[in-house]
Tab-separated table of C-alpha atoms and ligand atoms in Angstrom:
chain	number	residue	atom	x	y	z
A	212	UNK	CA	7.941	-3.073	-18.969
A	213	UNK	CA	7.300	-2.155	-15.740
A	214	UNK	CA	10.661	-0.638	-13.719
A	215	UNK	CA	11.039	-1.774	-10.183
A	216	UNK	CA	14.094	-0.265	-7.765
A	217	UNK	CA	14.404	-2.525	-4.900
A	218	UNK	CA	16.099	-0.271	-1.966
A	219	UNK	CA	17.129	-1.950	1.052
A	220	UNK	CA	19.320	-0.176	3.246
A	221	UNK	CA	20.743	-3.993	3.665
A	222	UNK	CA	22.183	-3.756	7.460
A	223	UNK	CA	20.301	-6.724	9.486
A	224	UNK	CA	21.192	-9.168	6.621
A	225	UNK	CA	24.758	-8.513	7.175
A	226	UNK	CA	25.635	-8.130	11.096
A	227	UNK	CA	22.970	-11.038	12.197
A	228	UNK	CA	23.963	-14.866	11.187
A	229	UNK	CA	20.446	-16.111	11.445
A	230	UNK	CA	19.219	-13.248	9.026
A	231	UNK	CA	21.855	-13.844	6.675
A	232	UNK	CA	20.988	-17.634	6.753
A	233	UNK	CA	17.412	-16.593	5.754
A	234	UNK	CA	18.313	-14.057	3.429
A	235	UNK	CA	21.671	-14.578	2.147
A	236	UNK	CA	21.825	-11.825	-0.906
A	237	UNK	CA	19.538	-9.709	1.385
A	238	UNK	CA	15.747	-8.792	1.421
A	239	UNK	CA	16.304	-6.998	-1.942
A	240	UNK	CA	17.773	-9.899	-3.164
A	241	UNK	CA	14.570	-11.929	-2.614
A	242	UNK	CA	12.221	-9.480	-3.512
A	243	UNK	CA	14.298	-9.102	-6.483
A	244	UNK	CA	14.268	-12.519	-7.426
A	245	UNK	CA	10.070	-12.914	-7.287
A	246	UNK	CA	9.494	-10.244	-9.359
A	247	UNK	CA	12.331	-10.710	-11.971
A	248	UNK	CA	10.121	-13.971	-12.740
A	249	UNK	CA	7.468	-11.556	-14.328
A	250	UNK	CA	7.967	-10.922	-17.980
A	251	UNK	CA	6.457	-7.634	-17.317
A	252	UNK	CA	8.348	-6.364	-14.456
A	253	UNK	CA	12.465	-5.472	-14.836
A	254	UNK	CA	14.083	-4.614	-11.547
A	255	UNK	CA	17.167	-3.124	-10.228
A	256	UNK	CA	18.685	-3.248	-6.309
A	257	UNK	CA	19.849	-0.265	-4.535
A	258	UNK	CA	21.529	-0.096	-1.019
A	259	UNK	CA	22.478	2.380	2.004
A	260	UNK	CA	26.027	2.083	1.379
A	261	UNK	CA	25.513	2.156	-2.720
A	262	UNK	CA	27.656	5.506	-4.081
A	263	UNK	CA	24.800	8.636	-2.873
A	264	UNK	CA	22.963	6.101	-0.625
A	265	UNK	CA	21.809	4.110	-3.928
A	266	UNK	CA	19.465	7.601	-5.094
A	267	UNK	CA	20.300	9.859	-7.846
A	268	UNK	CA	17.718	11.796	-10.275
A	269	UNK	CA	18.670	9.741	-13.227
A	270	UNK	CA	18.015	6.498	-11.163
A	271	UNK	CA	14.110	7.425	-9.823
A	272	UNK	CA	13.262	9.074	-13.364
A	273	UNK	CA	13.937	5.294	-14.593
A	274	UNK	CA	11.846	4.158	-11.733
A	275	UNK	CA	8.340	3.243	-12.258
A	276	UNK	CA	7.551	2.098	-9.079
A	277	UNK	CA	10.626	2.421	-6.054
A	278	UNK	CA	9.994	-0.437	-3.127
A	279	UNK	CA	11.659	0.128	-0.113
A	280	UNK	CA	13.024	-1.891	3.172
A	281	UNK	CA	14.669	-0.431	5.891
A	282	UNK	CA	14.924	-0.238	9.821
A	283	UNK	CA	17.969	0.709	11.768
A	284	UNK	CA	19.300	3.115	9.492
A	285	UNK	CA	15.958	5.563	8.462
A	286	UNK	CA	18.037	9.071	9.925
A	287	UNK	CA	20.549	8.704	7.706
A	288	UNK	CA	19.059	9.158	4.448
A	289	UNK	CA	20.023	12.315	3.168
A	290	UNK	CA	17.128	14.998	3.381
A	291	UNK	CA	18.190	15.611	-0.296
A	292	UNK	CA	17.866	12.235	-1.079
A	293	UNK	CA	14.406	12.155	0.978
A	294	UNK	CA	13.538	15.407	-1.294
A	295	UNK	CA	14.404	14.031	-4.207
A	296	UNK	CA	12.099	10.726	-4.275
A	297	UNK	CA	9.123	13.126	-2.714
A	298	UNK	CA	9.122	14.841	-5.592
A	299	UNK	CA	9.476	11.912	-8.087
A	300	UNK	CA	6.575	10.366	-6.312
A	301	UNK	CA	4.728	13.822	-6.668
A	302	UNK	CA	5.173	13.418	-10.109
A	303	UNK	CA	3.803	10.115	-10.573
A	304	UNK	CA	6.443	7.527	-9.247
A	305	UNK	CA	4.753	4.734	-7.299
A	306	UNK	CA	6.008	4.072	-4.068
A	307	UNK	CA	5.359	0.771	-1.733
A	308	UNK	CA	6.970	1.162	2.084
A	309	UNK	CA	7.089	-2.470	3.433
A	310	UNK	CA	7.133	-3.324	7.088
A	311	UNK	CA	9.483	-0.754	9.516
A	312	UNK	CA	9.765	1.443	6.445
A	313	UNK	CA	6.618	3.158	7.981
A	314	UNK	CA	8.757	5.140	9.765
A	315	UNK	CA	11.517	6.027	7.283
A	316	UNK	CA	11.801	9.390	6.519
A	317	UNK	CA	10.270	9.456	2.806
A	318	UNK	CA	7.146	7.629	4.246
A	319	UNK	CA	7.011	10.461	6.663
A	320	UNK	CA	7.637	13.084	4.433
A	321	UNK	CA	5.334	11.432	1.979
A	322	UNK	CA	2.133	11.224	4.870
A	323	UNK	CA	3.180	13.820	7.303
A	324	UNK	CA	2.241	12.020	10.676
A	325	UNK	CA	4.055	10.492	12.865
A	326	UNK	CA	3.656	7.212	11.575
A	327	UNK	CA	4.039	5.553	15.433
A	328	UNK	CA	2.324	2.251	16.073
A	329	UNK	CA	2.461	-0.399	18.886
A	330	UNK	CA	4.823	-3.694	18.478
A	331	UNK	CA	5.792	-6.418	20.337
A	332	UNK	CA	8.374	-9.407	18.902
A	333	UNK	CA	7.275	-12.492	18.819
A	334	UNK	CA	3.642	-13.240	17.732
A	335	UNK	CA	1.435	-14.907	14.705
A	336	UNK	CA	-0.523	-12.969	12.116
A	337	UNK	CA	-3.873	-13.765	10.543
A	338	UNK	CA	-4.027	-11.005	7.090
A	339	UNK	CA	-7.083	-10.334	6.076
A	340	UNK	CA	-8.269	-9.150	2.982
A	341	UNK	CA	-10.903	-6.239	3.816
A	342	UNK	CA	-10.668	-5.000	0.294
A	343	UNK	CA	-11.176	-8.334	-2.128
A	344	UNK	CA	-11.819	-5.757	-4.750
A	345	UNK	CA	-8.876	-4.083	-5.036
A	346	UNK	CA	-6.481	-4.453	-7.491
A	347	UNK	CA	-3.694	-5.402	-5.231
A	348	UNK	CA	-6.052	-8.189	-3.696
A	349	UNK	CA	-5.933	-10.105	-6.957
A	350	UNK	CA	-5.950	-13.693	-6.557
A	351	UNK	CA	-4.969	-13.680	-3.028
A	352	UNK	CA	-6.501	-15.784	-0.076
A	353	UNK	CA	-9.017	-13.903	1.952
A	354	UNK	CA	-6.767	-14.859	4.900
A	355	UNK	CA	-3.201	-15.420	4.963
A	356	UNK	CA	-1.959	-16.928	8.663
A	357	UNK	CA	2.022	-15.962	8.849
A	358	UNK	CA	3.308	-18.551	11.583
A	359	UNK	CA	5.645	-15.973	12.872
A	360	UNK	CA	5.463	-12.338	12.956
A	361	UNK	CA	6.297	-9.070	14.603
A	362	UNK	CA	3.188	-7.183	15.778
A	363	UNK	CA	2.398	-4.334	14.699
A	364	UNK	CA	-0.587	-2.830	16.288
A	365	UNK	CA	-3.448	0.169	16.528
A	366	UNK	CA	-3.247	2.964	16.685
A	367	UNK	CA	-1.263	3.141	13.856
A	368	UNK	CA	-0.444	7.347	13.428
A	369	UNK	CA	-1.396	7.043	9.773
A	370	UNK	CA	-4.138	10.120	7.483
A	371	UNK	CA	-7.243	8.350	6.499
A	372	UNK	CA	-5.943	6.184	3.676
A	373	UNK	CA	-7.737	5.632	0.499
A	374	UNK	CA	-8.425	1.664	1.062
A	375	UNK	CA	-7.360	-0.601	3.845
A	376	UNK	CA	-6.658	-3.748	1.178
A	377	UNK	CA	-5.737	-5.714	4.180
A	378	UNK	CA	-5.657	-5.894	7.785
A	379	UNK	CA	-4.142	-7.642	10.145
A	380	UNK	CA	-4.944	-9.731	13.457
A	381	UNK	CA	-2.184	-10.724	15.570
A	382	UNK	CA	-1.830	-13.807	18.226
A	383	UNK	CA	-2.365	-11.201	21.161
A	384	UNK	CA	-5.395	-9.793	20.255
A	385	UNK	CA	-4.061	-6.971	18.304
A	386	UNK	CA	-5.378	-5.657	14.910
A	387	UNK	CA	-3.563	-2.972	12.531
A	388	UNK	CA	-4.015	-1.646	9.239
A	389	UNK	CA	-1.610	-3.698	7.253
A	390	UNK	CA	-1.700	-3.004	3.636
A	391	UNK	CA	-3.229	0.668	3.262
A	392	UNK	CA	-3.363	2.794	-0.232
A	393	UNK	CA	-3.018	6.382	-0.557
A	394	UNK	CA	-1.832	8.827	-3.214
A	395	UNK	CA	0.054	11.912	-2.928
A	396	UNK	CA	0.131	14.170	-6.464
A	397	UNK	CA	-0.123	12.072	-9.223
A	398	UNK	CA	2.563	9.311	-7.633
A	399	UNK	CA	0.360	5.746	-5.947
A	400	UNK	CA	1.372	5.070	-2.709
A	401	UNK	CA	1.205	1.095	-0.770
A	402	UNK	CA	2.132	0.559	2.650
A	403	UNK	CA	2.457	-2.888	3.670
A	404	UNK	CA	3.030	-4.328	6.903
A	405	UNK	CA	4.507	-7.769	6.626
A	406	UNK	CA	8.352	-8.855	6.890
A	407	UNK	CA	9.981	-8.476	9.920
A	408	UNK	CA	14.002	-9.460	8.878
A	409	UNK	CA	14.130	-12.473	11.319
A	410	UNK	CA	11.077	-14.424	9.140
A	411	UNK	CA	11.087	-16.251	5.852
A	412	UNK	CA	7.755	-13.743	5.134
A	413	UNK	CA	9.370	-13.062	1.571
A	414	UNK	CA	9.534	-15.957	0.245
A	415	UNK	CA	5.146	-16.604	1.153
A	416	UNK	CA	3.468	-17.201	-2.377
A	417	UNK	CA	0.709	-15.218	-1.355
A	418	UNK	CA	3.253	-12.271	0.071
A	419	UNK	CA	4.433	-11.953	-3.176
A	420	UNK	CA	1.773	-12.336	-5.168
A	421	UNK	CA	0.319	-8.738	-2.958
A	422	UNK	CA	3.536	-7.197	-3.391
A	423	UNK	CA	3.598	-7.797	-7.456
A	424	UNK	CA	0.488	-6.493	-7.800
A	425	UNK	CA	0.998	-3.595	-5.918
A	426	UNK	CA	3.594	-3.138	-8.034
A	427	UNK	CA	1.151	-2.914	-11.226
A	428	UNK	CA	-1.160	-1.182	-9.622
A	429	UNK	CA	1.140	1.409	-8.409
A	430	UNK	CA	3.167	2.230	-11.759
A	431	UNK	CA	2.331	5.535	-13.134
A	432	UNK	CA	-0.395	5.992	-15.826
A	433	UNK	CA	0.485	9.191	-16.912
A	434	UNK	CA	4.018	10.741	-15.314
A	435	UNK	CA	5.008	14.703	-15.503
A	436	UNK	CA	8.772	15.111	-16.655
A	437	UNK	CA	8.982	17.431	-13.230
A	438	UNK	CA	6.929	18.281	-10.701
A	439	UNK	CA	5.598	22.008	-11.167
A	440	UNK	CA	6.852	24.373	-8.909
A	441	UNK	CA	4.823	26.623	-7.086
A	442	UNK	CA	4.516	30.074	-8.360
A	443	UNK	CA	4.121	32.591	-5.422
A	444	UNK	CA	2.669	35.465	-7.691
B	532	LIG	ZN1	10.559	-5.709	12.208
């Protein structure tokens, strides 16, 4: 079994009517809900206001791979907190950042840029698949048009990654890196660009199809009980 925390700091879902109406137990909920339907995959939900922001040691040792959402709320994840799933994913925890996670705090900490990129509301996205071979690209469409989208655009503030599975075009002319691989220790590392909160992007066959693959490709192989500390002599 493959074990999947779905964290979601859960804020837009809650103050905005329309977003509720779209996702009414919240963007973990529906991710949730897609993967649960794999007999390989067990998952469990986590949340900003959770007890300890939803994060604990015993919680990410459990964690195969740790998928996380969030927007308005990135600063106040505990640096601990941020520590603590750095070094989990160090160890061989996989870790997929969808959409304005780029700019959480754990993505940054995991990549060390700045992570800034252009957007605009409002737009379409053609995803293309620039990687067919990758595992994550399994079975999936070499284009995937999302009626409505935020864009994200170039220059995305990103180190080299190892592939670029998929990237995207956007209505205005824009293109960006969408769905990018990179690993950091022994932990696998996916960052994926679509699901802005105000779009049904979740519940896209094809979105989920990428995301439960990343999932498989991104659970550990081989995991160390702790990450090894340095040793300054
Ligand atoms: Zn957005």
């Amino acid at each position: 079994m493959i074990k999947v925390t779905v964290w979601n700091e859960f804020v837009h879902e809650r103050e905005y009517e329309g977003i509720k109406r779209i996702y009414p137990n919240g963007i973990h909920g529906c991710i949730a809900d897609f993967l649960q339907k794999n007999e390989d995959i067990t998952v469990r939900c986590a949340t900003l206001d959770m007890p300890n922001q939803g994060i604990s040691d015993e919680i990410l040792a459990d964690t195969d791979v740790l998928i996380w959402w969030a927007h308005a709320r990135h600063e106040d994840i505990s640096d601990e907190n941020v520590r603590l799933i750095q070094n989990h994913v160090l160890s061989g925890m996989g870790f997929i950042g969808l959409h304005s996670a780029h700019f959480s705090k754990v993505m940054k900490a995991l990549l060390g840029t700045s992570m800034t990129l252009h957007w605009r509301h409002g737009d379409r996205e053609k995803l293309w698949c620039t990687a067919p071979y990758h595992p994550i690209a399994a079975g999936v469409e070499p284009c995937i048009e999302i009626p409505e989208e935020e864009m994200y655009g170039e220059f995305f503030d990103i180190p080299k990654p190892d592939d670029v599975v998929f990237t995207g075009w956007f209505g205005g002319g824009e293109v960006f890196r969408s769905g990018c691989t990179f690993t950091r220790g022994m932990g696998k590392i996916f960052y994926f660009q679509p699901g802005h909160e105000e779009y049904p992007i979740y519940y896209m066959p094809q979105i989920q199809r990428i995301i439960t693959n990343a999932v498989r490709w991104a659970k550990p192989e081989s995991r160390l009980d702790k990450f090894p500390e340095c040793s300054a002599d």
